[in-house]
mmCIF file of C-alpha atoms and ligand atoms in Angstrom:
data_model
loop_
_atom_site.group_PDB
_atom_site.id
_atom_site.type_symbol
_atom_site.label_atom_id
_atom_site.label_comp_id
_atom_site.label_asym_id
_atom_site.label_seq_id
_atom_site.Cartn_x
_atom_site.Cartn_y
_atom_site.Cartn_z
ATOM 1 C CA ARG A 105 103.679 20.321 23.882
ATOM 2 C CA ALA A 106 106.475 22.860 23.942
ATOM 3 C CA LYS A 107 108.916 20.145 24.925
ATOM 4 C CA SER A 108 109.745 18.275 21.767
ATOM 5 C CA ALA A 109 110.311 14.559 21.697
ATOM 6 C CA GLY A 110 114.020 15.173 21.118
ATOM 7 C CA GLY A 111 115.310 15.236 24.692
ATOM 8 C CA ASN A 112 116.265 18.506 26.314
ATOM 9 C CA ARG A 113 115.775 20.739 23.343
ATOM 10 C CA PHE A 114 112.865 23.137 23.665
ATOM 11 C CA GLU A 115 110.933 23.988 20.569
ATOM 12 C CA LEU A 116 108.998 27.148 20.065
ATOM 13 C CA ALA A 117 105.499 26.853 21.401
ATOM 14 C CA ASP A 118 102.783 26.491 18.798
ATOM 15 C CA PRO A 119 102.465 30.040 17.421
ATOM 16 C CA GLU A 120 98.835 29.503 16.514
ATOM 17 C CA ALA A 121 98.048 28.481 20.058
ATOM 18 C CA ASP A 122 99.768 31.656 21.246
ATOM 19 C CA ALA A 123 97.711 33.757 18.870
ATOM 20 C CA ARG A 124 94.551 32.064 20.078
ATOM 21 C CA ALA A 125 95.469 32.688 23.701
ATOM 22 C CA ILE A 126 96.252 36.341 22.994
ATOM 23 C CA THR A 127 92.977 36.775 21.161
ATOM 24 C CA ARG A 128 91.130 35.104 23.981
ATOM 25 C CA HIS A 129 92.798 37.402 26.466
ATOM 26 C CA GLY A 130 92.059 40.418 24.301
ATOM 27 C CA LEU A 131 88.434 39.420 23.866
ATOM 28 C CA THR A 132 88.003 38.856 27.583
ATOM 29 C CA THR A 133 89.373 42.332 28.271
ATOM 30 C CA ALA A 134 87.150 43.982 25.661
ATOM 31 C CA LEU A 135 84.024 42.065 26.628
ATOM 32 C CA PRO A 136 82.813 44.009 29.695
ATOM 33 C CA THR A 137 82.522 47.297 27.796
ATOM 34 C CA ALA A 138 81.277 45.810 24.525
ATOM 35 C CA LEU A 139 77.683 45.828 25.760
ATOM 36 C CA ASP A 140 77.817 49.526 26.696
ATOM 37 C CA ARG A 141 79.489 50.328 23.403
ATOM 38 C CA GLY A 142 76.631 48.674 21.521
ATOM 39 C CA GLU A 143 78.834 46.130 19.770
ATOM 40 C CA PHE A 144 76.411 43.212 20.038
ATOM 41 C CA PHE A 145 73.653 42.563 17.554
ATOM 42 C CA ILE A 146 71.149 39.806 16.973
ATOM 43 C CA GLU A 147 70.406 37.764 13.885
ATOM 44 C CA TYR A 148 67.171 35.832 13.528
ATOM 45 C CA GLN A 149 66.756 32.447 11.883
ATOM 46 C CA PRO A 150 63.249 31.365 10.843
ATOM 47 C CA LEU A 151 61.515 28.386 12.404
ATOM 48 C CA VAL A 152 59.478 26.675 9.730
ATOM 49 C CA HIS A 153 56.475 24.387 10.139
ATOM 50 C CA LEU A 154 57.357 21.144 8.341
ATOM 51 C CA GLY A 155 53.753 20.358 7.497
ATOM 52 C CA ASP A 156 52.941 23.492 5.505
ATOM 53 C CA GLY A 157 56.258 25.327 5.161
ATOM 54 C CA SER A 158 55.030 28.441 6.949
ATOM 55 C CA VAL A 159 57.337 30.567 9.084
ATOM 56 C CA ARG A 160 56.170 30.344 12.694
ATOM 57 C CA GLY A 161 58.898 32.219 14.471
ATOM 58 C CA ALA A 162 62.620 32.662 14.770
ATOM 59 C CA GLU A 163 65.584 31.896 16.977
ATOM 60 C CA ALA A 164 67.605 34.876 18.193
ATOM 61 C CA LEU A 165 71.360 34.367 17.743
ATOM 62 C CA VAL A 166 73.718 36.961 19.160
ATOM 63 C CA ARG A 167 76.844 38.258 17.376
ATOM 64 C CA TRP A 168 79.620 40.609 18.410
ATOM 65 C CA LEU A 169 80.799 43.213 15.965
ATOM 66 C CA HIS A 170 84.312 43.582 17.330
ATOM 67 C CA PRO A 171 86.094 46.773 16.252
ATOM 68 C CA GLN A 172 89.262 44.871 15.257
ATOM 69 C CA HIS A 173 88.168 41.306 14.594
ATOM 70 C CA GLY A 174 84.911 41.939 12.770
ATOM 71 C CA VAL A 175 81.825 39.812 13.399
ATOM 72 C CA LEU A 176 82.448 37.092 15.993
ATOM 73 C CA SER A 177 80.172 34.079 16.374
ATOM 74 C CA PRO A 178 78.730 33.249 19.797
ATOM 75 C CA ASP A 179 80.963 30.200 20.134
ATOM 76 C CA ARG A 180 83.910 32.629 20.331
ATOM 77 C CA PHE A 181 82.565 34.815 23.140
ATOM 78 C CA ILE A 182 79.654 33.170 24.989
ATOM 79 C CA PRO A 183 82.035 30.929 26.962
ATOM 80 C CA LEU A 184 84.068 34.036 27.893
ATOM 81 C CA ALA A 185 80.916 35.907 28.828
ATOM 82 C CA GLU A 186 79.914 32.992 31.043
ATOM 83 C CA HIS A 187 83.326 32.967 32.632
ATOM 84 C CA THR A 188 83.347 36.705 33.357
ATOM 85 C CA GLY A 189 79.710 36.964 34.417
ATOM 86 C CA LEU A 190 78.816 39.297 31.535
ATOM 87 C CA ILE A 191 76.425 36.628 30.324
ATOM 88 C CA VAL A 192 73.784 37.800 32.798
ATOM 89 C CA PRO A 193 73.460 41.394 31.498
ATOM 90 C CA LEU A 194 74.180 40.240 27.942
ATOM 91 C CA GLY A 195 71.523 37.537 28.157
ATOM 92 C CA ARG A 196 69.036 40.025 29.570
ATOM 93 C CA TRP A 197 69.827 42.413 26.710
ATOM 94 C CA VAL A 198 69.321 39.647 24.117
ATOM 95 C CA LEU A 199 66.021 38.688 25.717
ATOM 96 C CA GLU A 200 64.738 42.259 25.774
ATOM 97 C CA GLN A 201 65.814 43.005 22.186
ATOM 98 C CA SER A 202 64.337 39.754 20.910
ATOM 99 C CA VAL A 203 61.009 40.176 22.649
ATOM 100 C CA ARG A 204 60.809 43.759 21.356
ATOM 101 C CA GLN A 205 61.509 42.419 17.900
ATOM 102 C CA ALA A 206 58.725 39.860 18.257
ATOM 103 C CA ARG A 207 56.418 42.703 19.208
ATOM 104 C CA ALA A 208 57.477 44.706 16.137
ATOM 105 C CA TRP A 209 56.873 41.715 13.854
ATOM 106 C CA ARG A 210 53.445 41.287 15.305
ATOM 107 C CA GLU A 211 52.565 44.899 14.678
ATOM 108 C CA ARG A 212 53.547 44.656 11.027
ATOM 109 C CA HIS A 213 52.314 41.124 10.523
ATOM 110 C CA GLY A 214 48.591 41.759 10.291
ATOM 111 C CA GLY A 215 47.957 39.276 7.473
ATOM 112 C CA ALA A 216 48.881 36.114 9.304
ATOM 113 C CA GLU A 217 46.383 36.071 12.139
ATOM 114 C CA ALA A 218 45.482 32.491 11.390
ATOM 115 C CA LEU A 219 48.996 31.339 12.247
ATOM 116 C CA GLY A 220 49.116 33.311 15.475
ATOM 117 C CA PRO A 221 51.913 35.720 16.321
ATOM 118 C CA LEU A 222 55.451 34.960 15.264
ATOM 119 C CA ARG A 223 57.206 33.296 18.137
ATOM 120 C CA ILE A 224 60.651 34.135 19.411
ATOM 121 C CA ASN A 225 63.202 31.629 20.698
ATOM 122 C CA VAL A 226 65.994 32.871 22.960
ATOM 123 C CA ASN A 227 68.960 30.845 24.225
ATOM 124 C CA LEU A 228 69.671 30.773 27.946
ATOM 125 C CA SER A 229 73.046 29.901 29.334
ATOM 126 C CA PRO A 230 73.321 27.757 32.481
ATOM 127 C CA CYS A 231 74.612 30.811 34.401
ATOM 128 C CA GLN A 232 71.362 32.623 33.681
ATOM 129 C CA LEU A 233 69.420 29.684 35.083
ATOM 130 C CA THR A 234 71.095 30.001 38.438
ATOM 131 C CA HIS A 235 70.800 33.792 38.512
ATOM 132 C CA PRO A 236 68.020 34.801 40.939
ATOM 133 C CA GLY A 237 66.674 37.560 38.653
ATOM 134 C CA LEU A 238 65.706 35.333 35.742
ATOM 135 C CA VAL A 239 61.980 34.996 36.368
ATOM 136 C CA GLN A 240 61.419 38.623 37.379
ATOM 137 C CA ASP A 241 63.504 39.963 34.475
ATOM 138 C CA THR A 242 61.506 37.864 32.038
ATOM 139 C CA VAL A 243 58.180 38.933 33.529
ATOM 140 C CA ASP A 244 59.269 42.600 33.406
ATOM 141 C CA ILE A 245 60.344 42.363 29.785
ATOM 142 C CA LEU A 246 57.108 40.673 28.724
ATOM 143 C CA GLU A 247 55.055 43.261 30.582
ATOM 144 C CA ARG A 248 57.004 46.214 29.231
ATOM 145 C CA THR A 249 56.642 44.997 25.677
ATOM 146 C CA GLY A 250 53.103 43.640 25.940
ATOM 147 C CA VAL A 251 54.110 40.307 24.436
ATOM 148 C CA GLU A 252 52.208 37.311 25.730
ATOM 149 C CA PRO A 253 54.298 34.630 27.446
ATOM 150 C CA ASN A 254 53.294 31.941 24.963
ATOM 151 C CA ALA A 255 55.021 33.838 22.156
ATOM 152 C CA LEU A 256 58.337 33.286 23.946
ATOM 153 C CA CYS A 257 60.407 30.110 24.007
ATOM 154 C CA LEU A 258 63.543 29.832 26.112
ATOM 155 C CA GLU A 259 66.105 27.311 24.882
ATOM 156 C CA VAL A 260 68.201 25.501 27.449
ATOM 157 C CA THR A 261 70.728 22.880 26.455
ATOM 158 C CA GLU A 262 70.197 19.362 27.554
ATOM 159 C CA SER A 263 73.621 19.333 29.189
ATOM 160 C CA ALA A 264 72.690 22.342 31.375
ATOM 161 C CA LEU A 265 69.853 20.330 32.880
ATOM 162 C CA ILE A 266 71.668 17.048 33.359
ATOM 163 C CA GLY A 267 71.309 16.067 36.959
ATOM 164 C CA ALA A 268 69.424 19.317 37.623
ATOM 165 C CA ASP A 269 67.931 19.374 41.088
ATOM 166 C CA ASP A 270 64.624 20.983 41.969
ATOM 167 C CA ASP A 271 66.223 24.311 42.866
ATOM 168 C CA LEU A 272 67.611 24.655 39.368
ATOM 169 C CA LEU A 273 64.317 23.661 37.800
ATOM 170 C CA LYS A 274 62.185 25.957 39.924
ATOM 171 C CA PRO A 275 62.609 29.134 37.820
ATOM 172 C CA LEU A 276 61.991 27.161 34.634
ATOM 173 C CA ARG A 277 58.851 25.657 36.170
ATOM 174 C CA ARG A 278 57.577 29.102 37.096
ATOM 175 C CA LEU A 279 58.185 30.384 33.596
ATOM 176 C CA ALA A 280 56.494 27.322 32.109
ATOM 177 C CA GLU A 281 53.478 27.842 34.374
ATOM 178 C CA MET A 282 53.220 31.393 33.063
ATOM 179 C CA GLY A 283 52.990 29.992 29.557
ATOM 180 C CA VAL A 284 56.581 30.463 28.368
ATOM 181 C CA ASP A 285 57.746 27.467 26.351
ATOM 182 C CA ILE A 286 60.963 25.807 27.396
ATOM 183 C CA ALA A 287 62.902 23.943 24.718
ATOM 184 C CA LEU A 288 65.607 21.388 25.328
ATOM 185 C CA ASP A 289 68.337 22.484 22.901
ATOM 186 C CA ASP A 290 70.903 20.233 21.215
ATOM 187 C CA PHE A 291 68.925 17.212 22.330
ATOM 188 C CA GLY A 292 70.651 13.895 21.799
ATOM 189 C CA THR A 293 74.226 15.112 22.158
ATOM 190 C CA GLY A 294 74.611 14.507 25.863
ATOM 191 C CA TYR A 295 73.841 11.426 27.834
ATOM 192 C CA SER A 296 70.169 11.805 27.163
ATOM 193 C CA ASN A 297 68.230 10.392 30.001
ATOM 194 C CA LEU A 298 64.872 9.793 28.429
ATOM 195 C CA ALA A 299 63.170 8.943 31.706
ATOM 196 C CA ASN A 300 64.383 12.273 33.068
ATOM 197 C CA LEU A 301 62.378 14.137 30.426
ATOM 198 C CA ARG A 302 59.165 13.736 32.402
ATOM 199 C CA ARG A 303 60.673 15.682 35.272
ATOM 200 C CA LEU A 304 61.702 18.660 33.168
ATOM 201 C CA PRO A 305 59.287 21.531 32.489
ATOM 202 C CA VAL A 306 59.998 21.421 28.753
ATOM 203 C CA SER A 307 57.489 21.446 25.928
ATOM 204 C CA ILE A 308 59.830 21.279 22.929
ATOM 205 C CA LEU A 309 62.749 19.044 22.014
ATOM 206 C CA LYS A 310 65.289 20.523 19.639
ATOM 207 C CA LEU A 311 66.942 17.600 17.965
ATOM 208 C CA ASP A 312 70.631 18.247 17.483
ATOM 209 C CA ARG A 313 72.098 18.956 14.063
ATOM 210 C CA SER A 314 74.025 15.671 14.139
ATOM 211 C CA PHE A 315 70.756 13.789 13.565
ATOM 212 C CA THR A 316 69.901 16.030 10.646
ATOM 213 C CA GLN A 317 73.351 15.425 9.182
ATOM 214 C CA SER A 318 72.831 11.695 9.261
ATOM 215 C CA MET A 319 69.725 12.212 7.079
ATOM 216 C CA GLN A 320 72.019 13.594 4.373
ATOM 217 C CA GLN A 321 72.899 10.280 2.754
ATOM 218 C CA PHE A 322 70.244 8.559 0.726
ATOM 219 C CA PRO A 323 69.046 6.157 1.849
ATOM 220 C CA ALA A 324 69.766 7.373 5.359
ATOM 221 C CA ASP A 325 71.312 4.993 7.843
ATOM 222 C CA PRO A 326 68.442 2.732 8.971
ATOM 223 C CA VAL A 327 69.613 2.804 12.568
ATOM 224 C CA ASP A 328 69.643 6.628 12.600
ATOM 225 C CA LEU A 329 66.164 6.614 11.113
ATOM 226 C CA LYS A 330 64.964 4.308 13.867
ATOM 227 C CA ILE A 331 66.554 6.484 16.541
ATOM 228 C CA VAL A 332 64.917 9.665 15.271
ATOM 229 C CA GLU A 333 61.621 7.862 14.827
ATOM 230 C CA GLY A 334 61.855 6.609 18.405
ATOM 231 C CA ILE A 335 62.721 10.032 19.835
ATOM 232 C CA VAL A 336 59.860 11.668 17.922
ATOM 233 C CA SER A 337 57.310 9.123 19.070
ATOM 234 C CA LEU A 338 58.498 9.320 22.669
ATOM 235 C CA ALA A 339 58.426 13.137 22.524
ATOM 236 C CA HIS A 340 54.921 13.174 21.089
ATOM 237 C CA SER A 341 53.666 10.686 23.650
ATOM 238 C CA LEU A 342 54.955 13.089 26.327
ATOM 239 C CA ASP A 343 53.229 16.003 24.555
ATOM 240 C CA LEU A 344 56.485 17.561 23.421
ATOM 241 C CA ALA A 345 56.876 19.127 19.995
ATOM 242 C CA VAL A 346 60.011 18.288 18.013
ATOM 243 C CA THR A 347 62.107 20.922 16.253
ATOM 244 C CA VAL A 348 65.078 19.915 14.118
ATOM 245 C CA GLU A 349 68.092 22.125 13.634
ATOM 246 C CA GLY A 350 70.650 22.275 10.844
ATOM 247 C CA VAL A 351 68.393 21.377 7.916
ATOM 248 C CA GLU A 352 70.523 22.148 4.852
ATOM 249 C CA THR A 353 68.762 20.261 2.047
ATOM 250 C CA GLY A 354 65.243 19.587 0.857
ATOM 251 C CA ALA A 355 65.896 15.857 1.162
ATOM 252 C CA GLN A 356 66.645 16.241 4.866
ATOM 253 C CA ALA A 357 63.536 18.328 5.365
ATOM 254 C CA GLU A 358 61.392 15.725 3.619
ATOM 255 C CA GLN A 359 62.909 12.825 5.555
ATOM 256 C CA LEU A 360 62.416 14.632 8.887
ATOM 257 C CA ARG A 361 58.871 15.559 7.961
ATOM 258 C CA ILE A 362 58.091 11.918 7.197
ATOM 259 C CA LEU A 363 59.612 10.941 10.543
ATOM 260 C CA GLY A 364 57.074 13.207 12.235
ATOM 261 C CA CYS A 365 59.169 16.214 13.249
ATOM 262 C CA ASP A 366 57.075 19.346 13.695
ATOM 263 C CA THR A 367 59.313 22.332 13.026
ATOM 264 C CA ALA A 368 62.624 22.856 11.260
ATOM 265 C CA GLN A 369 65.377 25.391 11.144
ATOM 266 C CA GLY A 370 68.408 25.542 8.873
ATOM 267 C CA TRP A 371 70.201 27.004 5.910
ATOM 268 C CA TYR A 372 67.814 25.245 3.527
ATOM 269 C CA TYR A 373 65.171 27.728 4.634
ATOM 270 C CA ALA A 374 67.317 30.676 5.596
ATOM 271 C CA ARG A 375 70.568 31.551 7.300
ATOM 272 C CA PRO A 376 70.351 33.731 10.390
ATOM 273 C CA GLY A 377 69.836 37.319 9.228
ATOM 274 C CA PRO A 378 68.497 40.757 10.050
ATOM 275 C CA PRO A 379 64.992 41.035 11.501
ATOM 276 C CA GLU A 380 63.416 42.679 8.448
ATOM 277 C CA ARG A 381 64.135 39.573 6.408
ATOM 278 C CA LEU A 382 62.109 37.410 8.699
ATOM 279 C CA HIS A 383 59.176 39.677 8.369
ATOM 280 C CA ASP A 384 59.376 39.461 4.585
ATOM 281 C CA LEU A 385 59.602 35.662 4.655
ATOM 282 C CA ALA A 386 56.629 35.357 6.970
ATOM 283 C CA LEU A 387 54.594 37.793 4.934
ATOM 284 C CA VAL A 388 55.181 35.776 1.769
ATOM 285 C CA ASP A 389 53.615 32.797 3.532
ATOM 286 C CA ALA A 390 50.723 34.769 4.805
ATOM 287 C CA THR A 391 49.751 36.197 1.470
ATOM 288 C CA GLY A 392 50.759 33.470 -0.948
HETATM 289 P P1 LIG B 694 72.200 26.745 18.958
HETATM 290 O O1 LIG B 694 71.262 27.372 19.909
HETATM 291 O O2 LIG B 694 72.124 25.258 18.838
HETATM 292 O O3 LIG B 694 71.926 27.481 17.568
HETATM 293 C C1 LIG B 694 71.985 26.852 16.325
HETATM 294 C C2 LIG B 694 73.305 27.122 15.638
HETATM 295 O O4 LIG B 694 73.316 26.424 14.389
HETATM 296 C C3 LIG B 694 73.531 28.593 15.253
HETATM 297 O O5 LIG B 694 74.928 28.849 15.327
HETATM 298 C C4 LIG B 694 73.061 28.635 13.815
HETATM 299 O O6 LIG B 694 73.612 29.721 13.083
HETATM 300 C C5 LIG B 694 73.574 27.319 13.327
HETATM 301 N N1 LIG B 694 72.842 26.826 12.156
HETATM 302 C C6 LIG B 694 71.561 27.077 11.819
HETATM 303 N N2 LIG B 694 71.203 26.416 10.700
HETATM 304 C C7 LIG B 694 72.289 25.713 10.311
HETATM 305 C C8 LIG B 694 72.542 24.819 9.205
HETATM 306 O O7 LIG B 694 71.682 24.530 8.377
HETATM 307 N N3 LIG B 694 73.786 24.268 9.138
HETATM 308 C C9 LIG B 694 74.752 24.566 10.058
HETATM 309 N N4 LIG B 694 75.963 23.998 9.895
HETATM 310 N N5 LIG B 694 74.546 25.395 11.112
HETATM 311 C C10 LIG B 694 73.326 25.961 11.234
HETATM 312 P P2 LIG B 694 75.499 30.182 15.969
HETATM 313 O O8 LIG B 694 74.625 31.350 15.599
HETATM 314 O O9 LIG B 694 76.957 30.265 15.658
HETATM 315 O O10 LIG B 694 75.296 29.928 17.526
HETATM 316 C C11 LIG B 694 76.021 28.917 18.163
HETATM 317 C C12 LIG B 694 75.525 28.693 19.572
HETATM 318 O O11 LIG B 694 75.761 29.839 20.384
HETATM 319 C C13 LIG B 694 74.018 28.470 19.656
HETATM 320 O O12 LIG B 694 73.724 27.133 19.323
HETATM 321 C C14 LIG B 694 73.765 28.793 21.112
HETATM 322 O O13 LIG B 694 74.049 27.694 21.934
HETATM 323 C C15 LIG B 694 74.785 29.880 21.388
HETATM 324 N N6 LIG B 694 74.110 31.197 21.391
HETATM 325 C C16 LIG B 694 73.737 31.980 20.359
HETATM 326 N N7 LIG B 694 73.123 33.111 20.782
HETATM 327 C C17 LIG B 694 73.094 33.030 22.138
HETATM 328 C C18 LIG B 694 72.587 33.886 23.186
HETATM 329 O O14 LIG B 694 71.995 34.950 22.965
HETATM 330 N N8 LIG B 694 72.766 33.450 24.475
HETATM 331 C C19 LIG B 694 73.385 32.265 24.775
HETATM 332 N N9 LIG B 694 73.521 31.910 26.062
HETATM 333 N N10 LIG B 694 73.859 31.431 23.819
HETATM 334 C C20 LIG B 694 73.718 31.811 22.515
HETATM 335 MG MG1 LIG B 695 69.381 27.326 20.405
HETATM 336 MG MG1 LIG B 696 70.372 24.163 19.055
HETATM 337 MG MG1 LIG B 697 73.174 23.323 18.344
#
């Protein structure tokens, strides 16, 4: 790219690319100590039951409050954390914080017994899956906090499990046997192998935002409707619940409800935010 089309003359390299590379380098250097310095925090985004609109839980989404760059989204630093290995302690920290938060919600959430405890969804990176401590760490955290396994859902992307052999699936199977839900995140973006679903210890499909986006136009593309309808009916026939992400409008929510999706998440309901907000949202449901 630095070599221009005009023969031997060299042009300056793309200054934006340079800035990005410098930032990436800087972030990678700052990353290992960021956890000790307490620069990470977690926002929670409600998971809403499409049938009755009640808040059933939340997904934990990590952010980095960088001293120079301000709040960084996970897309900026999770890949770096995976590359440097920090993802293992960072992921463990997110899991512990989130499960503690679920416990705190439950303690304050007396009014909503009928709906069961608020559930907590936590993202797992592929590196955590191959780390030998995953099952024991999870068991320890649940025991320490007194949260029952079925209040926890671990989200794994479909692409992380593509071609997964039994060794990779073993820890997930053990967690599933304990009662932890496993969700297949961003479903439908990879080369979804539907037959493969039976082999995976998952109980929830999280339909990728791209499907939700295609429900934006009215009437929605009939082929997209058929695809979502097909995925939902296949999922249900395999006893999997369907969650949709990226719901931004009431029309999308209604369309996805009609198509049989179970749970939704998106800006239409709430953006990711501090934990107190979730409690307030859930309490509104419970009392009104
Ligand atoms: P994800 O797990 O698929 O999370 C959903 C993403 O969609 C979040 O982005 C969320 O803020 C965003 N979102 C939610 N509702 C809407 C909506 O209505 N419209 C749009 N346009 N976006 C919406 P976020 O927080 O930037 O996280 C990005 C990704 O980073 C996550 O995708 C997840 O893969 C990863 N991530 C986040 N936290 C963690 C973590 O603790 N550990 C690991 N390994 N990955 C994480
Ligand atoms: Mg997720
Ligand atoms: Mg997702
Ligand atoms: Mg996604």
